[in-house]
Amino acid sequence: APNIICTGPAGGAVSCVAPTYIDFTPAVNGLTFYAVGVNDAGPQAQVVIFESGVQTATVDVVGPMLPYGMIDLSAYSNVTRIELVDIVDAAGIGWDEFVLVPVPVELMSLSVE
């Protein structure tokens, strides 16, 4: 059985419709994961991607994806955060099976001002 990540309102029952924020330290490459239970058709959520701490892209989660569908973010590098937001699927969405490759600190490009 999957070990699904999903969030609900604070102090309430888990409903899988609240935003989920995931920070990666160190940054990661090759990121893929599954959206679980995207029942409704059309755009059902968004994945906001941060590379090296800067928001660089937003990817739509488009349904239906039953029982699950892969979210492939492997084209993005030095991913430091993703935000799983704007969930409109009536039953909510779970997230599972994250696959990633940590970026060695010496390979990360950093800028200092």
mmCIF file of the C-alpha atoms, coordinates in Angstrom:
data_MODEL
# 
_entry.id   MODEL 
# 
loop_
_atom_site.group_PDB 
_atom_site.id 
_atom_site.type_symbol 
_atom_site.label_atom_id 
_atom_site.label_alt_id 
_atom_site.label_comp_id 
_atom_site.label_asym_id 
_atom_site.label_entity_id 
_atom_site.label_seq_id 
_atom_site.pdbx_PDB_ins_code 
_atom_site.Cartn_x 
_atom_site.Cartn_y 
_atom_site.Cartn_z 
_atom_site.occupancy 
_atom_site.B_iso_or_equiv 
_atom_site.pdbx_formal_charge 
_atom_site.auth_seq_id 
_atom_site.auth_comp_id 
_atom_site.auth_asym_id 
_atom_site.auth_atom_id 
_atom_site.pdbx_PDB_model_num 
ATOM 1   C CA . ALA A 1 1   ? 0.000   0.000  0.000   1.00 0.00 ? 1   ALA A CA 1 
ATOM 2   C CA . PRO A 1 2   ? 1.222   3.520  -0.700  1.00 0.00 ? 2   PRO A CA 1 
ATOM 3   C CA . ASN A 1 3   ? 2.449   5.843  2.056   1.00 0.00 ? 3   ASN A CA 1 
ATOM 4   C CA . ILE A 1 4   ? 0.602   8.901  0.845   1.00 0.00 ? 4   ILE A CA 1 
ATOM 5   C CA . ILE A 1 5   ? 1.441   12.432 1.937   1.00 0.00 ? 5   ILE A CA 1 
ATOM 6   C CA . CYS A 1 6   ? -1.561  14.717 2.089   1.00 0.00 ? 6   CYS A CA 1 
ATOM 7   C CA . THR A 1 7   ? -2.538  17.617 4.299   1.00 0.00 ? 7   THR A CA 1 
ATOM 8   C CA . GLY A 1 8   ? -5.729  19.009 5.686   1.00 0.00 ? 8   GLY A CA 1 
ATOM 9   C CA . PRO A 1 9   ? -6.764  22.024 7.690   1.00 0.00 ? 9   PRO A CA 1 
ATOM 10  C CA . ALA A 1 10  ? -4.895  22.651 10.945  1.00 0.00 ? 10  ALA A CA 1 
ATOM 11  C CA . GLY A 1 11  ? -6.606  20.959 13.867  1.00 0.00 ? 11  GLY A CA 1 
ATOM 12  C CA . GLY A 1 12  ? -8.986  19.091 11.580  1.00 0.00 ? 12  GLY A CA 1 
ATOM 13  C CA . ALA A 1 13  ? -9.228  15.783 9.819   1.00 0.00 ? 13  ALA A CA 1 
ATOM 14  C CA . VAL A 1 14  ? -6.848  15.078 6.964   1.00 0.00 ? 14  VAL A CA 1 
ATOM 15  C CA . SER A 1 15  ? -8.635  16.048 3.780   1.00 0.00 ? 15  SER A CA 1 
ATOM 16  C CA . CYS A 1 16  ? -5.856  16.102 1.140   1.00 0.00 ? 16  CYS A CA 1 
ATOM 17  C CA . VAL A 1 17  ? -6.899  19.527 -0.165  1.00 0.00 ? 17  VAL A CA 1 
ATOM 18  C CA . ALA A 1 18  ? -4.634  21.853 1.814   1.00 0.00 ? 18  ALA A CA 1 
ATOM 19  C CA . PRO A 1 19  ? -1.307  23.002 0.345   1.00 0.00 ? 19  PRO A CA 1 
ATOM 20  C CA . THR A 1 20  ? 1.784   20.888 0.962   1.00 0.00 ? 20  THR A CA 1 
ATOM 21  C CA . TYR A 1 21  ? 5.247   22.476 1.065   1.00 0.00 ? 21  TYR A CA 1 
ATOM 22  C CA . ILE A 1 22  ? 8.380   20.361 0.690   1.00 0.00 ? 22  ILE A CA 1 
ATOM 23  C CA . ASP A 1 23  ? 11.890  21.778 1.163   1.00 0.00 ? 23  ASP A CA 1 
ATOM 24  C CA . PHE A 1 24  ? 14.968  19.900 -0.051  1.00 0.00 ? 24  PHE A CA 1 
ATOM 25  C CA . THR A 1 25  ? 18.302  20.322 1.737   1.00 0.00 ? 25  THR A CA 1 
ATOM 26  C CA . PRO A 1 26  ? 20.527  19.779 -0.099  1.00 0.00 ? 26  PRO A CA 1 
ATOM 27  C CA . ALA A 1 27  ? 18.938  20.652 -3.436  1.00 0.00 ? 27  ALA A CA 1 
ATOM 28  C CA . VAL A 1 28  ? 17.828  17.753 -5.665  1.00 0.00 ? 28  VAL A CA 1 
ATOM 29  C CA . ASN A 1 29  ? 17.798  16.763 -9.323  1.00 0.00 ? 29  ASN A CA 1 
ATOM 30  C CA . GLY A 1 30  ? 15.837  14.082 -11.164 1.00 0.00 ? 30  GLY A CA 1 
ATOM 31  C CA . LEU A 1 31  ? 12.702  14.686 -9.091  1.00 0.00 ? 31  LEU A CA 1 
ATOM 32  C CA . THR A 1 32  ? 9.645   12.562 -9.846  1.00 0.00 ? 32  THR A CA 1 
ATOM 33  C CA . PHE A 1 33  ? 6.659   11.558 -7.721  1.00 0.00 ? 33  PHE A CA 1 
ATOM 34  C CA . TYR A 1 34  ? 3.087   10.361 -8.049  1.00 0.00 ? 34  TYR A CA 1 
ATOM 35  C CA . ALA A 1 35  ? -0.207  12.190 -7.672  1.00 0.00 ? 35  ALA A CA 1 
ATOM 36  C CA . VAL A 1 36  ? -2.697  9.752  -6.135  1.00 0.00 ? 36  VAL A CA 1 
ATOM 37  C CA . GLY A 1 37  ? -6.452  9.881  -6.652  1.00 0.00 ? 37  GLY A CA 1 
ATOM 38  C CA . VAL A 1 38  ? -6.808  12.725 -9.135  1.00 0.00 ? 38  VAL A CA 1 
ATOM 39  C CA . ASN A 1 39  ? -10.440 11.888 -9.888  1.00 0.00 ? 39  ASN A CA 1 
ATOM 40  C CA . ASP A 1 40  ? -11.682 14.947 -11.744 1.00 0.00 ? 40  ASP A CA 1 
ATOM 41  C CA . ALA A 1 41  ? -10.821 16.068 -15.287 1.00 0.00 ? 41  ALA A CA 1 
ATOM 42  C CA . GLY A 1 42  ? -8.755  19.104 -16.170 1.00 0.00 ? 42  GLY A CA 1 
ATOM 43  C CA . PRO A 1 43  ? -6.275  21.062 -14.031 1.00 0.00 ? 43  PRO A CA 1 
ATOM 44  C CA . GLN A 1 44  ? -6.670  19.867 -10.421 1.00 0.00 ? 44  GLN A CA 1 
ATOM 45  C CA . ALA A 1 45  ? -3.597  21.297 -8.679  1.00 0.00 ? 45  ALA A CA 1 
ATOM 46  C CA . GLN A 1 46  ? -0.332  23.105 -9.297  1.00 0.00 ? 46  GLN A CA 1 
ATOM 47  C CA . VAL A 1 47  ? 3.264   22.269 -8.458  1.00 0.00 ? 47  VAL A CA 1 
ATOM 48  C CA . VAL A 1 48  ? 5.320   25.418 -7.892  1.00 0.00 ? 48  VAL A CA 1 
ATOM 49  C CA . ILE A 1 49  ? 9.041   24.738 -8.414  1.00 0.00 ? 49  ILE A CA 1 
ATOM 50  C CA . PHE A 1 50  ? 11.948  26.572 -6.813  1.00 0.00 ? 50  PHE A CA 1 
ATOM 51  C CA . GLU A 1 51  ? 15.455  26.093 -8.213  1.00 0.00 ? 51  GLU A CA 1 
ATOM 52  C CA . SER A 1 52  ? 18.351  27.336 -6.056  1.00 0.00 ? 52  SER A CA 1 
ATOM 53  C CA . GLY A 1 53  ? 15.802  29.134 -3.882  1.00 0.00 ? 53  GLY A CA 1 
ATOM 54  C CA . VAL A 1 54  ? 14.114  31.014 -6.735  1.00 0.00 ? 54  VAL A CA 1 
ATOM 55  C CA . GLN A 1 55  ? 10.606  30.248 -8.044  1.00 0.00 ? 55  GLN A CA 1 
ATOM 56  C CA . THR A 1 56  ? 11.148  29.244 -11.668 1.00 0.00 ? 56  THR A CA 1 
ATOM 57  C CA . ALA A 1 57  ? 8.105   27.325 -12.873 1.00 0.00 ? 57  ALA A CA 1 
ATOM 58  C CA . THR A 1 58  ? 4.587   26.101 -12.216 1.00 0.00 ? 58  THR A CA 1 
ATOM 59  C CA . VAL A 1 59  ? 3.355   22.748 -13.508 1.00 0.00 ? 59  VAL A CA 1 
ATOM 60  C CA . ASP A 1 60  ? -0.339  21.826 -13.667 1.00 0.00 ? 60  ASP A CA 1 
ATOM 61  C CA . VAL A 1 61  ? -1.538  18.487 -12.313 1.00 0.00 ? 61  VAL A CA 1 
ATOM 62  C CA . VAL A 1 62  ? -4.166  17.484 -14.884 1.00 0.00 ? 62  VAL A CA 1 
ATOM 63  C CA . GLY A 1 63  ? -6.680  14.711 -14.242 1.00 0.00 ? 63  GLY A CA 1 
ATOM 64  C CA . PRO A 1 64  ? -7.993  12.207 -14.288 1.00 0.00 ? 64  PRO A CA 1 
ATOM 65  C CA . MET A 1 65  ? -5.046  10.125 -13.039 1.00 0.00 ? 65  MET A CA 1 
ATOM 66  C CA . LEU A 1 66  ? -6.454  6.915  -11.614 1.00 0.00 ? 66  LEU A CA 1 
ATOM 67  C CA . PRO A 1 67  ? -5.280  5.347  -9.490  1.00 0.00 ? 67  PRO A CA 1 
ATOM 68  C CA . TYR A 1 68  ? -2.185  7.566  -9.830  1.00 0.00 ? 68  TYR A CA 1 
ATOM 69  C CA . GLY A 1 69  ? -0.085  9.518  -12.325 1.00 0.00 ? 69  GLY A CA 1 
ATOM 70  C CA . MET A 1 70  ? 3.568   10.510 -12.425 1.00 0.00 ? 70  MET A CA 1 
ATOM 71  C CA . ILE A 1 71  ? 4.649   14.102 -11.961 1.00 0.00 ? 71  ILE A CA 1 
ATOM 72  C CA . ASP A 1 72  ? 8.000   14.360 -13.758 1.00 0.00 ? 72  ASP A CA 1 
ATOM 73  C CA . LEU A 1 73  ? 10.120  17.327 -12.697 1.00 0.00 ? 73  LEU A CA 1 
ATOM 74  C CA . SER A 1 74  ? 13.406  15.765 -13.845 1.00 0.00 ? 74  SER A CA 1 
ATOM 75  C CA . ALA A 1 75  ? 13.976  18.640 -16.306 1.00 0.00 ? 75  ALA A CA 1 
ATOM 76  C CA . TYR A 1 76  ? 14.530  20.996 -13.354 1.00 0.00 ? 76  TYR A CA 1 
ATOM 77  C CA . SER A 1 77  ? 17.840  21.160 -11.510 1.00 0.00 ? 77  SER A CA 1 
ATOM 78  C CA . ASN A 1 78  ? 18.914  22.228 -8.035  1.00 0.00 ? 78  ASN A CA 1 
ATOM 79  C CA . VAL A 1 79  ? 15.305  21.998 -6.800  1.00 0.00 ? 79  VAL A CA 1 
ATOM 80  C CA . THR A 1 80  ? 15.149  23.412 -3.283  1.00 0.00 ? 80  THR A CA 1 
ATOM 81  C CA . ARG A 1 81  ? 11.388  23.533 -2.755  1.00 0.00 ? 81  ARG A CA 1 
ATOM 82  C CA . ILE A 1 82  ? 8.107   22.447 -4.272  1.00 0.00 ? 82  ILE A CA 1 
ATOM 83  C CA . GLU A 1 83  ? 4.693   23.705 -3.301  1.00 0.00 ? 83  GLU A CA 1 
ATOM 84  C CA . LEU A 1 84  ? 1.674   21.488 -4.050  1.00 0.00 ? 84  LEU A CA 1 
ATOM 85  C CA . VAL A 1 85  ? -1.108  24.073 -4.140  1.00 0.00 ? 85  VAL A CA 1 
ATOM 86  C CA . ASP A 1 86  ? -4.485  25.098 -5.577  1.00 0.00 ? 86  ASP A CA 1 
ATOM 87  C CA . ILE A 1 87  ? -5.985  21.625 -5.160  1.00 0.00 ? 87  ILE A CA 1 
ATOM 88  C CA . VAL A 1 88  ? -9.533  21.630 -6.544  1.00 0.00 ? 88  VAL A CA 1 
ATOM 89  C CA . ASP A 1 89  ? -10.118 17.879 -6.978  1.00 0.00 ? 89  ASP A CA 1 
ATOM 90  C CA . ALA A 1 90  ? -13.255 17.156 -4.947  1.00 0.00 ? 90  ALA A CA 1 
ATOM 91  C CA . ALA A 1 91  ? -11.687 14.209 -3.080  1.00 0.00 ? 91  ALA A CA 1 
ATOM 92  C CA . GLY A 1 92  ? -8.283  15.853 -2.671  1.00 0.00 ? 92  GLY A CA 1 
ATOM 93  C CA . ILE A 1 93  ? -4.932  14.545 -3.887  1.00 0.00 ? 93  ILE A CA 1 
ATOM 94  C CA . GLY A 1 94  ? -2.250  12.487 -2.179  1.00 0.00 ? 94  GLY A CA 1 
ATOM 95  C CA . TRP A 1 95  ? 1.461   12.478 -3.072  1.00 0.00 ? 95  TRP A CA 1 
ATOM 96  C CA . ASP A 1 96  ? 3.643   9.370  -3.072  1.00 0.00 ? 96  ASP A CA 1 
ATOM 97  C CA . GLU A 1 97  ? 6.903   7.682  -4.130  1.00 0.00 ? 97  GLU A CA 1 
ATOM 98  C CA . PHE A 1 98  ? 9.264   10.639 -4.346  1.00 0.00 ? 98  PHE A CA 1 
ATOM 99  C CA . VAL A 1 99  ? 12.427  9.810  -6.298  1.00 0.00 ? 99  VAL A CA 1 
ATOM 100 C CA . LEU A 1 100 ? 15.303  12.293 -6.280  1.00 0.00 ? 100 LEU A CA 1 
ATOM 101 C CA . VAL A 1 101 ? 19.045  12.678 -6.534  1.00 0.00 ? 101 VAL A CA 1 
ATOM 102 C CA . PRO A 1 102 ? 20.674  14.956 -3.927  1.00 0.00 ? 102 PRO A CA 1 
ATOM 103 C CA . VAL A 1 103 ? 22.986  17.566 -5.448  1.00 0.00 ? 103 VAL A CA 1 
ATOM 104 C CA . PRO A 1 104 ? 26.413  17.518 -3.801  1.00 0.00 ? 104 PRO A CA 1 
ATOM 105 C CA . VAL A 1 105 ? 27.066  20.910 -2.222  1.00 0.00 ? 105 VAL A CA 1 
ATOM 106 C CA . GLU A 1 106 ? 30.262  21.371 -4.245  1.00 0.00 ? 106 GLU A CA 1 
ATOM 107 C CA . LEU A 1 107 ? 28.245  21.115 -7.513  1.00 0.00 ? 107 LEU A CA 1 
ATOM 108 C CA . MET A 1 108 ? 25.582  23.652 -6.580  1.00 0.00 ? 108 MET A CA 1 
ATOM 109 C CA . SER A 1 109 ? 25.899  27.082 -8.107  1.00 0.00 ? 109 SER A CA 1 
ATOM 110 C CA . LEU A 1 110 ? 25.610  29.708 -5.420  1.00 0.00 ? 110 LEU A CA 1 
ATOM 111 C CA . SER A 1 111 ? 25.700  33.464 -5.737  1.00 0.00 ? 111 SER A CA 1 
ATOM 112 C CA . VAL A 1 112 ? 26.561  35.813 -2.925  1.00 0.00 ? 112 VAL A CA 1 
ATOM 113 C CA . GLU A 1 113 ? 25.859  39.532 -2.980  1.00 0.00 ? 113 GLU A CA 1 
# 
